[in-house]
Coordinates of C-alpha atoms and ligand atoms in Angstrom, one line a residue:
X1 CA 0.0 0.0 0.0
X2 CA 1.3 3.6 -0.9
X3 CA 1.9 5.6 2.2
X4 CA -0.7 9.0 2.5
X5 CA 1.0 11.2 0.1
X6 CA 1.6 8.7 -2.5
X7 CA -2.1 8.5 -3.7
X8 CA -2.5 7.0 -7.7
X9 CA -3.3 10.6 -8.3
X10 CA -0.6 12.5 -6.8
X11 CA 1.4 10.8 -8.7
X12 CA 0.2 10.7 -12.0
X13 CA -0.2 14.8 -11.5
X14 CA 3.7 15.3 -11.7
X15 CA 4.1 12.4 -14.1
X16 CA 4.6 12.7 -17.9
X17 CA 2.2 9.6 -17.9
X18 CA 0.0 12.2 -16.3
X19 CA 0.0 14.0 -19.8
X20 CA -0.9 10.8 -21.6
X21 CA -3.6 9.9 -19.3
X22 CA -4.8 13.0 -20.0
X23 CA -5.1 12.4 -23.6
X24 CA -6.5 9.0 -23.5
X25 CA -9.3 10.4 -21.2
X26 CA -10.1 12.9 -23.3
X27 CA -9.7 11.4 -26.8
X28 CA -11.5 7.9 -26.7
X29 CA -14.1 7.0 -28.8
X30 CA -17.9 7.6 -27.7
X31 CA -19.2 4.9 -25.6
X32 CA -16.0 3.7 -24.2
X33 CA -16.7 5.2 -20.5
X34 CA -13.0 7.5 -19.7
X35 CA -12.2 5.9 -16.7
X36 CA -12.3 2.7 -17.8
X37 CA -9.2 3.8 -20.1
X38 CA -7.6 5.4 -17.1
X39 CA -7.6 2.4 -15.0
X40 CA -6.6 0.3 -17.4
X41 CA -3.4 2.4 -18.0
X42 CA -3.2 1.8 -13.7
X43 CA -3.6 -2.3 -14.2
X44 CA 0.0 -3.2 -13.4
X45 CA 1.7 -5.2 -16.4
X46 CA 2.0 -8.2 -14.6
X47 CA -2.0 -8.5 -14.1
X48 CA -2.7 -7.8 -18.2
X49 CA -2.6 -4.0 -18.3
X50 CA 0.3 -2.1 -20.5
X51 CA 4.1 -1.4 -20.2
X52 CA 5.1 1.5 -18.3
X53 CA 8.0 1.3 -20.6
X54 CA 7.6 0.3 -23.9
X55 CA 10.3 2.2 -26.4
X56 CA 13.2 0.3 -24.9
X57 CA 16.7 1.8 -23.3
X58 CA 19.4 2.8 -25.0
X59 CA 22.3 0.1 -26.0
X60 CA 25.3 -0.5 -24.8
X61 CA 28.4 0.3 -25.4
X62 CA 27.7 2.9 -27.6
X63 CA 29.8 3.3 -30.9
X64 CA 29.8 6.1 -33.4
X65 CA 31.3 4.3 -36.1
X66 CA 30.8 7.3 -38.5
X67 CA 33.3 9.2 -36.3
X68 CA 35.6 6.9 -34.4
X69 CA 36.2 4.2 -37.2
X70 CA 38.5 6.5 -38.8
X71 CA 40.5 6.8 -36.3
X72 CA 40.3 3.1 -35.3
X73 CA 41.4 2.9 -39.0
X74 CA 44.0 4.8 -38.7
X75 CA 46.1 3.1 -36.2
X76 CA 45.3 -0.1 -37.6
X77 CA 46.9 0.7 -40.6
X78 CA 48.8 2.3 -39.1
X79 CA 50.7 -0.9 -38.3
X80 CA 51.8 0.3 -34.4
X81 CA 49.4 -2.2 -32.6
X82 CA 51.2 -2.6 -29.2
X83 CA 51.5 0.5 -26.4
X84 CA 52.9 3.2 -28.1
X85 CA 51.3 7.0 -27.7
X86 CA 47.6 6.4 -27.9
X87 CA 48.3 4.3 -25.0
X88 CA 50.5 7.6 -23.1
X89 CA 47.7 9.9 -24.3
X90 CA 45.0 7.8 -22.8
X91 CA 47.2 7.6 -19.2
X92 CA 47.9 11.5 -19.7
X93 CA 44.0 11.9 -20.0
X94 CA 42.3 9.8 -17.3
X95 CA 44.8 10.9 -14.6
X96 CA 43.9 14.8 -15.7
X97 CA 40.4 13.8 -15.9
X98 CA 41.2 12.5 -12.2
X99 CA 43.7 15.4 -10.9
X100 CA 45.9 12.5 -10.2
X101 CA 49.7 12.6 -11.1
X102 CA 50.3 9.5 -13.2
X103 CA 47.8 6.7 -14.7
X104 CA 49.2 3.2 -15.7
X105 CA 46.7 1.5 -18.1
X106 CA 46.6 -2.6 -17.5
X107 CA 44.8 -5.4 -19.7
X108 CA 41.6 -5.4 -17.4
X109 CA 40.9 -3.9 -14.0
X110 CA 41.4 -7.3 -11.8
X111 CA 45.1 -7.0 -12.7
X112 CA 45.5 -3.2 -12.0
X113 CA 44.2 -4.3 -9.1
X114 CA 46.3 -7.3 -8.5
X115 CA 49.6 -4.7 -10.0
X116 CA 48.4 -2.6 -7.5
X117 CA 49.0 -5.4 -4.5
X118 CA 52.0 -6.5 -6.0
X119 CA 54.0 -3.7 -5.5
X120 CA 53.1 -2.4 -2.3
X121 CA 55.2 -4.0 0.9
X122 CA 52.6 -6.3 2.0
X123 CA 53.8 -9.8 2.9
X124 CA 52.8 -13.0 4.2
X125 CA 51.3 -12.5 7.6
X126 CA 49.7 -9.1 7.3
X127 CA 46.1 -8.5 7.3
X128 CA 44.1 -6.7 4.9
X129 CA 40.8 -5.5 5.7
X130 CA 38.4 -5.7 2.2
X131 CA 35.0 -4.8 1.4
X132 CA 32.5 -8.1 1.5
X133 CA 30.4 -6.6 -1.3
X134 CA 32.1 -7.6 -4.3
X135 CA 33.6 -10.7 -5.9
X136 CA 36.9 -12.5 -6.4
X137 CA 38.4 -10.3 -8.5
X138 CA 38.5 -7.5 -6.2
X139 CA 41.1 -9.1 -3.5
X140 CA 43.4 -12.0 -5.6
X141 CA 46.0 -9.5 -5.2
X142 CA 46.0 -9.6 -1.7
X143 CA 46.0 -13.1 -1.9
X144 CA 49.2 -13.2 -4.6
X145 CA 51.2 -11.5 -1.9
X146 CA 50.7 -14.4 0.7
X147 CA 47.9 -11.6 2.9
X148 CA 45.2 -12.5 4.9
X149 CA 42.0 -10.9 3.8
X150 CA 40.1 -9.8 7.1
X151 CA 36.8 -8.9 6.1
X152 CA 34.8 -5.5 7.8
X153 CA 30.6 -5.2 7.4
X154 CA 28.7 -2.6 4.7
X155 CA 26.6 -0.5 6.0
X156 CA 23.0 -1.7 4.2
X157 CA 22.2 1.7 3.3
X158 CA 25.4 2.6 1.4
X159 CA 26.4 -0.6 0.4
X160 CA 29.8 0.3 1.4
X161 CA 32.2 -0.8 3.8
X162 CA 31.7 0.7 7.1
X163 CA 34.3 2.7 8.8
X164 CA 33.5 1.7 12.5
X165 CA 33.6 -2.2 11.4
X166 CA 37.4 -1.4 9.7
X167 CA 38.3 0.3 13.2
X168 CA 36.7 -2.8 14.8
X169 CA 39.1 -5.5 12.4
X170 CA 42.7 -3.5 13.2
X171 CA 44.7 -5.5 14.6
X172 CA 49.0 -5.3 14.7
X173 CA 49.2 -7.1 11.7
X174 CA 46.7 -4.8 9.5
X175 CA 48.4 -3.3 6.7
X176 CA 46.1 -2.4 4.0
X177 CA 42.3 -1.7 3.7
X178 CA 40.6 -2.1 0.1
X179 CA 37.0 -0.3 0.2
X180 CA 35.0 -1.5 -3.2
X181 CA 33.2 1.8 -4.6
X182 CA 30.3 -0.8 -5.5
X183 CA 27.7 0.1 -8.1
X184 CA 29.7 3.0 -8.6
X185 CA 28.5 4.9 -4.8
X186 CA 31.8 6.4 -3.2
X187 CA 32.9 4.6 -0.2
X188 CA 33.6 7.0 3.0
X189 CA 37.4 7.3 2.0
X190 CA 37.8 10.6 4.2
X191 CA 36.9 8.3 7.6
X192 CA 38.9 5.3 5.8
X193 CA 42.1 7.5 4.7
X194 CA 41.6 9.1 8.8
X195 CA 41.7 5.1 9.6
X196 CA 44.8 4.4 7.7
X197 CA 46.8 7.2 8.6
X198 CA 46.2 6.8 12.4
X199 CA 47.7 3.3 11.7
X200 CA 49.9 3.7 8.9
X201 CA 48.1 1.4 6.4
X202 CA 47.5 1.1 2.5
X203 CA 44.6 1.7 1.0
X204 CA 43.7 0.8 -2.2
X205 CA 40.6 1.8 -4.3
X206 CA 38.5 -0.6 -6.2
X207 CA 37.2 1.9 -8.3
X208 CA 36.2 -0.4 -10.9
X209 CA 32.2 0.5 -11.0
X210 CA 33.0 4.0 -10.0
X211 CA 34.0 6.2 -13.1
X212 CA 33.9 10.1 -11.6
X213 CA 32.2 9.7 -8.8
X214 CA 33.0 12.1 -6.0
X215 CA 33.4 13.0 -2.4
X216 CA 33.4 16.7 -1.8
X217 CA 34.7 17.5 -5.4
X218 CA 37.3 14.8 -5.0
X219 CA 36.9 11.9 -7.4
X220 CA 37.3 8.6 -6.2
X221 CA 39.9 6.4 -6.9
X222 CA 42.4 9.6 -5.9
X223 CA 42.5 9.1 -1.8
X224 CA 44.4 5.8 -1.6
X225 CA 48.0 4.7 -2.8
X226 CA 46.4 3.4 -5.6
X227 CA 43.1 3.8 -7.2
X228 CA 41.8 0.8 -10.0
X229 CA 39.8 1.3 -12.4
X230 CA 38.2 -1.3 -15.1
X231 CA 37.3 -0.8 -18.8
X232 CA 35.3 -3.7 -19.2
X233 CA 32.7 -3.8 -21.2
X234 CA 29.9 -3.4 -19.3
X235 CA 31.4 -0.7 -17.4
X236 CA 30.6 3.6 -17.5
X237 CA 33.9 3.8 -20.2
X238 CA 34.0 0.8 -21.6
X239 CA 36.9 -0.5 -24.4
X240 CA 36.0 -4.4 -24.2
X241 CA 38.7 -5.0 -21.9
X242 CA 41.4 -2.9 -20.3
X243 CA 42.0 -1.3 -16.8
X244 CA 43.9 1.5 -14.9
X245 CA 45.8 2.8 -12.0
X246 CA 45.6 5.8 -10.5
X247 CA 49.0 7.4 -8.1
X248 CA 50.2 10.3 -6.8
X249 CA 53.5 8.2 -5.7
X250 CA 55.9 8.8 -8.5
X251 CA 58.8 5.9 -7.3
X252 CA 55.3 3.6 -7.0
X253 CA 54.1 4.5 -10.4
X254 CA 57.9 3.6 -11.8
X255 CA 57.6 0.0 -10.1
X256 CA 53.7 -0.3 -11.4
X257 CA 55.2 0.6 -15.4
X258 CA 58.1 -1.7 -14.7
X259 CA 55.5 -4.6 -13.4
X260 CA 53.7 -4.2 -16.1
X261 CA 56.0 -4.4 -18.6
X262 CA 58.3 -7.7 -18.2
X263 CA 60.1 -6.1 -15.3
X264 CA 61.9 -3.7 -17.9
X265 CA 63.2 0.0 -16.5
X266 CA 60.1 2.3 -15.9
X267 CA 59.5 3.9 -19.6
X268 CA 60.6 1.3 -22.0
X269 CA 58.5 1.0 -25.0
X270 CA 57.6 -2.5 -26.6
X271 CA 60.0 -2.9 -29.1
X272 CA 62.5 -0.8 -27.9
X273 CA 65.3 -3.6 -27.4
X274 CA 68.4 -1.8 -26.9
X275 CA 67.4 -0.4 -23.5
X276 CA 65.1 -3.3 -22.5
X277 CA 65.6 -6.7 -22.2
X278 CA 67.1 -6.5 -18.5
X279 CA 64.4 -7.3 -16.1
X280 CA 65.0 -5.6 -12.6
X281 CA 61.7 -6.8 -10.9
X282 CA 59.5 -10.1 -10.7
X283 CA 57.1 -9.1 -13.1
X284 CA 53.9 -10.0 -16.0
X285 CA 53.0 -8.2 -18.9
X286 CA 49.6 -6.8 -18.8
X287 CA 49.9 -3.9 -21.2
X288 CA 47.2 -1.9 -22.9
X289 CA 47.2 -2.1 -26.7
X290 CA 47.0 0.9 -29.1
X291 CA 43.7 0.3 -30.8
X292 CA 42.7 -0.6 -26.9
X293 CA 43.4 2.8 -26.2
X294 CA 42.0 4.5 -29.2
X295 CA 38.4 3.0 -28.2
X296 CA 38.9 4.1 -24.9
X297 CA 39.8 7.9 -26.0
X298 CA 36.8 7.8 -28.2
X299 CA 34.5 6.2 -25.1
X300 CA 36.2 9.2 -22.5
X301 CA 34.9 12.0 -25.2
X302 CA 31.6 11.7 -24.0
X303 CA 31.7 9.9 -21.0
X304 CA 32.0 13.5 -18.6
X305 CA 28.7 14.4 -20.5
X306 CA 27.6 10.9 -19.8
X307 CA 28.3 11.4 -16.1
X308 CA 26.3 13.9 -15.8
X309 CA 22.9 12.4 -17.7
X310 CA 23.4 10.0 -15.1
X311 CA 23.6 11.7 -12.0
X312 CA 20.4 14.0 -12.6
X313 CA 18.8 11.0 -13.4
X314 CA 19.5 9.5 -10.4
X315 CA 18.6 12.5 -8.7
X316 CA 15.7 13.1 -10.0
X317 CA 15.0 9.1 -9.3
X318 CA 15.5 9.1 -6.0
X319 CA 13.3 12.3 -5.1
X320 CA 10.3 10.6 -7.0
X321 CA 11.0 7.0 -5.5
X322 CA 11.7 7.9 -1.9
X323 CA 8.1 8.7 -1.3
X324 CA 7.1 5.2 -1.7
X325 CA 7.7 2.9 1.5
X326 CA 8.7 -0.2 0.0
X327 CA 11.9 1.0 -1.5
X328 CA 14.9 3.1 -0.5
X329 CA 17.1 4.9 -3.0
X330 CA 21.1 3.8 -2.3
X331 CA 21.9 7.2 0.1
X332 CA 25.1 8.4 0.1
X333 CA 27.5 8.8 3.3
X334 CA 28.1 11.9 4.6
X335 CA 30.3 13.7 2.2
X336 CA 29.5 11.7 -1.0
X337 CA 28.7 14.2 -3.8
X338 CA 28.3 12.3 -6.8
X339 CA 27.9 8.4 -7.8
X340 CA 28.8 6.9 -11.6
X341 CA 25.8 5.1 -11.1
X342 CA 27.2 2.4 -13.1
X343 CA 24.3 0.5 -11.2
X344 CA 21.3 2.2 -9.8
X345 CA 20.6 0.6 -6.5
X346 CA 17.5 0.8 -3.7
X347 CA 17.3 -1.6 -0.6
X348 CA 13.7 -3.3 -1.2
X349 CA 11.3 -3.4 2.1
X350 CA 8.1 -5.5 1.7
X351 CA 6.7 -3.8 4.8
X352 CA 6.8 -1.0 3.0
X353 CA 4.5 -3.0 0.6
X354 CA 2.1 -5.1 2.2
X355 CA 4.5 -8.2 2.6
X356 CA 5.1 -8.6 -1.3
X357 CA 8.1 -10.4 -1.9
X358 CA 11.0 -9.2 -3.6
X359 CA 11.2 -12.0 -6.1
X360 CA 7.3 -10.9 -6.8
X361 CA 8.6 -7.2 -7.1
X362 CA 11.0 -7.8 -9.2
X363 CA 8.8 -10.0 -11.5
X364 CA 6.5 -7.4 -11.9
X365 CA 8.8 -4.4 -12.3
X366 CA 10.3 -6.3 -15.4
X367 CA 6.9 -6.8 -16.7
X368 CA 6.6 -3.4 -16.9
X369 CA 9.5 -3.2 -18.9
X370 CA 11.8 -1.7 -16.7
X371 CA 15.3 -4.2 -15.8
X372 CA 15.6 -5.2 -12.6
X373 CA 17.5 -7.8 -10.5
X374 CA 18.3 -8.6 -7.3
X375 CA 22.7 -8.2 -7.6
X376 CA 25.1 -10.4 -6.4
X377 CA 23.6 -13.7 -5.2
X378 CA 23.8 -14.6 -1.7
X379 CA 27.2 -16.9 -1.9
X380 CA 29.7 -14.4 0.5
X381 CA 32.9 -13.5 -1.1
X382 CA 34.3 -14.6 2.3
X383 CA 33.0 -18.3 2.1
X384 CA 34.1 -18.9 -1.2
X385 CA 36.6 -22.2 -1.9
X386 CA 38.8 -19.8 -3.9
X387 CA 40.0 -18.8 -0.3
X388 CA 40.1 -22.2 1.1
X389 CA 41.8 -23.4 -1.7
X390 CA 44.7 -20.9 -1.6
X391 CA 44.6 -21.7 2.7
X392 CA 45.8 -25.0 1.6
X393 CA 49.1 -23.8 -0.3
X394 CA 52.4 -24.5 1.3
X395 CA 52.9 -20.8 1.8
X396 CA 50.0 -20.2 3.7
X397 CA 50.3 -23.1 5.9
X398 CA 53.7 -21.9 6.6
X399 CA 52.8 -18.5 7.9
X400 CA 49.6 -19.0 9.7
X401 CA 48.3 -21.6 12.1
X402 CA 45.9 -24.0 11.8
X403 CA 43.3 -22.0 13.4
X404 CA 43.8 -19.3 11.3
X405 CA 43.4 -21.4 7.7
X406 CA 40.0 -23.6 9.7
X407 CA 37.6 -22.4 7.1
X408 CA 34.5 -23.0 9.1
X409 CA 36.2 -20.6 11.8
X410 CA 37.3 -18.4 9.3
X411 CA 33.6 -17.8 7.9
X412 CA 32.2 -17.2 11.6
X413 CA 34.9 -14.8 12.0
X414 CA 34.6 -13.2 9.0
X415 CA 30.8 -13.1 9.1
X416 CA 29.2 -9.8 8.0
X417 CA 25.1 -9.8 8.8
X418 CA 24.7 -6.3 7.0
X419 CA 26.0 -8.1 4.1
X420 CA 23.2 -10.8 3.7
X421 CA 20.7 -8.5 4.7
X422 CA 22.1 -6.9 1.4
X423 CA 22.0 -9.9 -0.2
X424 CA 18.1 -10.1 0.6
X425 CA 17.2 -6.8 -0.1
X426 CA 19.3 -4.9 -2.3
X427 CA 17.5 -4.4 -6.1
X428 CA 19.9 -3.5 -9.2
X429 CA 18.1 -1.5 -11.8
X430 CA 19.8 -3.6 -14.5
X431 CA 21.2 -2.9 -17.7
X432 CA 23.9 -0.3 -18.5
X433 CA 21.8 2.7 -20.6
X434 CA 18.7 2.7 -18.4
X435 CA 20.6 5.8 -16.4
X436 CA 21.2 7.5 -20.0
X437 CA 17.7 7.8 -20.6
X438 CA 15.3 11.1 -20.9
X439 CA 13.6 12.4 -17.9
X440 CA 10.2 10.4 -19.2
X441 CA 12.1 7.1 -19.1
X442 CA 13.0 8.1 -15.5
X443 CA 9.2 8.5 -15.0
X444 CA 8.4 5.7 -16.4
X445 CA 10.2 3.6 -13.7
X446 CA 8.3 5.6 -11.1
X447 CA 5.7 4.9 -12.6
X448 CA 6.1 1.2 -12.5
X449 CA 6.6 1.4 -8.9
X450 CA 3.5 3.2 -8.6
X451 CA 1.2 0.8 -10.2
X452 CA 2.9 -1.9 -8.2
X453 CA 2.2 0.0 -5.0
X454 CA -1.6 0.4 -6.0
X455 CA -2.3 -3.5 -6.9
X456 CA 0.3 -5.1 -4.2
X457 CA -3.1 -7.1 -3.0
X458 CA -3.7 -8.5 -6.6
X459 CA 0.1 -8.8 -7.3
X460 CA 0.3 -11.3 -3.8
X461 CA -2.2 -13.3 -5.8
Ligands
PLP1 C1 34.6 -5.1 -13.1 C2 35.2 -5.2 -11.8 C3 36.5 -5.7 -11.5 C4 37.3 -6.4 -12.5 O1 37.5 -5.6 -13.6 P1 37.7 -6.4 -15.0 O2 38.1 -5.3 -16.0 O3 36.5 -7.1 -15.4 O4 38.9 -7.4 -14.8 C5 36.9 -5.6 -10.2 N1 36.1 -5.2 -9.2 C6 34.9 -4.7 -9.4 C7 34.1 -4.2 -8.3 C8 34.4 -4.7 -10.7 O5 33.1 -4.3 -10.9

């Protein structure tokens, strides 16, 4: 049931469904009695009556082939294929884009985040403390370097790792703390940065859902060591593949380019045998390619303007939505400015709505035409056998006891309850381009949610 203010009518009045209601009620045909049309245009989709949203949402990723394939062509034919200056001039860009000092591109964002671990002085033994919403990809580095991930609770109306449950995990051996910007919301990195420079800790960023969002005009990905970013393709730029690391350190940047490239001295261009085939580091290769890079420049052109769309959207969304009960817009912490919104997010109540489930709400929104899912299942990152498997390697049984590596004491201990509530009530406005649409699209959704507030009864079945 809608609360008081959110009558059927109140609604439609500030709708642009209103407008079409309007019309209909106006212009049917003699003997067809108006109301009839107007309720029918209020049947939810999932009991028989229309759409909310019929005209679709835009694709993704976008491509203006009339005005990028030239220049696609053009290093293609170019014949220069591996990192070479498209690849410098996409660095040079995201890190202005940033105000950061340098930007490493990687093949994907799981290794500029593993890169990023790698060359920091963690060490078998130490403790890092990671965000539980997220998956795998987020913490191998850790992992690589022989650490013990110590996982610290959300908060279930951010979605982000709470500062208090960090302060609660420190322990002598804590040496890093990786927040997870997830669905592109900034995490609280002014009370996590506080955190780690009252205990001398790292910090790094997965920023990999979190293109240009902000904290106080600071975007994220900037407070840490190291800030990681991913270029996949389903994300706000996307190139298919490809990642990126974001420092202020200069000597860390140097060991990141070296790491990336074979070991060689910081700089070294593929190709350029004379000064590099010395290794001075234990390295991998994960280097960006050119026409990698060119897709990326053309993607960063419009992805500022992008940001933007998205962001009034979302606000816009969340004004409208936050009158009904049932759900609750993603709020920001205190200091967050702006999200990427790579995944519009609300925590689902069914108090709010009469005891209708969320599977049933979902259902029902999607009938309406409007994506929606229900995020990452409820399988904890921290009970996964990817962890229990690496707990059995002889470097881990060296350096921890066999307390430590128990798995079934290692998933009470790392137990987060905010986290499964998230689990069973987050909702993920699905599909990349839904945020990119017009201000009727955005109404549209409300819309859906209205209907489904009005027939909860009927949808309970
Ligand atoms: C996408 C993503 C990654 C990994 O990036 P890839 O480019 O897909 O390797 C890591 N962490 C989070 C939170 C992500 O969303």
């Amino acid at each position: 049931m809608p609360k008081d203010n959110v009558t059927r009518r109140s609604f439609l009045k500030s709708s642009g469904l209103a407008a079409v209601g309007a019309v209909l009620a106006t212009q049917v045909s003699p003997g067809v009695a108006q109301t009839d049309a107007v309720s029918d245009a209020a049947v939810p989709a999932i009991l028989g009556g229309p759409k909310s949203h019929t005209s679709g949402w835009k694709g993704w990723p976008q491509w203006d082939a009339e005005k990028f394939n030239p220049r696609m062509n053009a290093v293609m034919s170019g014949r220069v294929w591996s990192r070479s200056g498209k690849v410098d001039e996409f660095e040079k860009k995201w890190a202005e884009m940033h105000g950061s000092k340098h930007c490493l591109t990687t093949v994907n964002g799981t290794n500029a985040l593993s890169a990023a671990w790698m060359q920091l002085d963690i060490r078998p033994g130490d403790e890092v403390i990671c965000a539980p919403y997220t998956f795998s990809a987020s913490v191998f580095g850790v992992l690589y370097k022989g650490a013990m991930p110590v996982w610290a609770d959300i908060d279930p109306m951010t979605f982000q790792i709470d500062p208090e449950k960090i302060k609660a995990k420190i322990t002598p051996r804590t040496k890093g703390i990786l927040p997870v910007h997830i669905c592109g919301y900034p995490s609280d990195m002014p009370a996590i940065m506080q955190i780690a420079k009252e205990h001398n800790l790292f910090v790094v960023e997965d920023a990999c859902q979190a293109h240009l969002a902000e904290i106080d005009g600071q975007k994220v990905g900037t407070f840490g060591n190291a800030g990681c970013f991913s270029f996949q393709t389903s994300k706000n730029l996307p190139i298919g593949e490809g990642g990126g690391i974001l420092t202020d350190d200069t000597e860390y940047y140097h060991r990141l380019y070296s790491y990336h490239n074979y070991g060689y001295a910081s700089g070294t261009k593929p190709g350029q045998v004379s000064s590099g085939i010395t290794s001075f580091i234990l390295a991998t290769k994960i280097r960006m390619a050119e026409y990698q890079a060119v897709i990326g420049l053309c993607q960063m052109e419009k992805l500022e303007e992008e940001h933007l769309i998205r962001n009034e959207n979302a606000t816009y969304l969340s004004a409208k939505l936050s009158a009904y009960p049932g759900v609750t817009p993603v709020k920001f912490h205190k200091g967050g400015t702006q999200a990427s919104y790579y995944i519009y997010s609300m925590v689902y109540n069914p108090e709010g709505l009469d005891g209708l489930s969320r599977g049933r709400f979902l259902e029902a929104l999607n009938a309406e035409g409007v994506p929606a899912y229900t995020g990452y299942p409820n399988d904890p990152i921290y009970t996964q056998p990817f962890l229990n498997d690496v707990f059995q390697s002889e470097i881990y049984q060296k350096f921890y006891t066999k307390d430590e590596l128990d798995f079934e004491k290692y998933k009470e201990r790392n137990h987060c309850p905010a986290l499964i509530k998230t689990f069973n009530s987050a909702i993920w406005i699905g599909a990349q381009g839904i945020m990119l649409g017009t201000k009727s699209d955005m109404d549209d959704i409300v819309n859906a949610v209205d209907k489904i507030h009005n027939n909860v009864a009927k949808i309970k079945g």
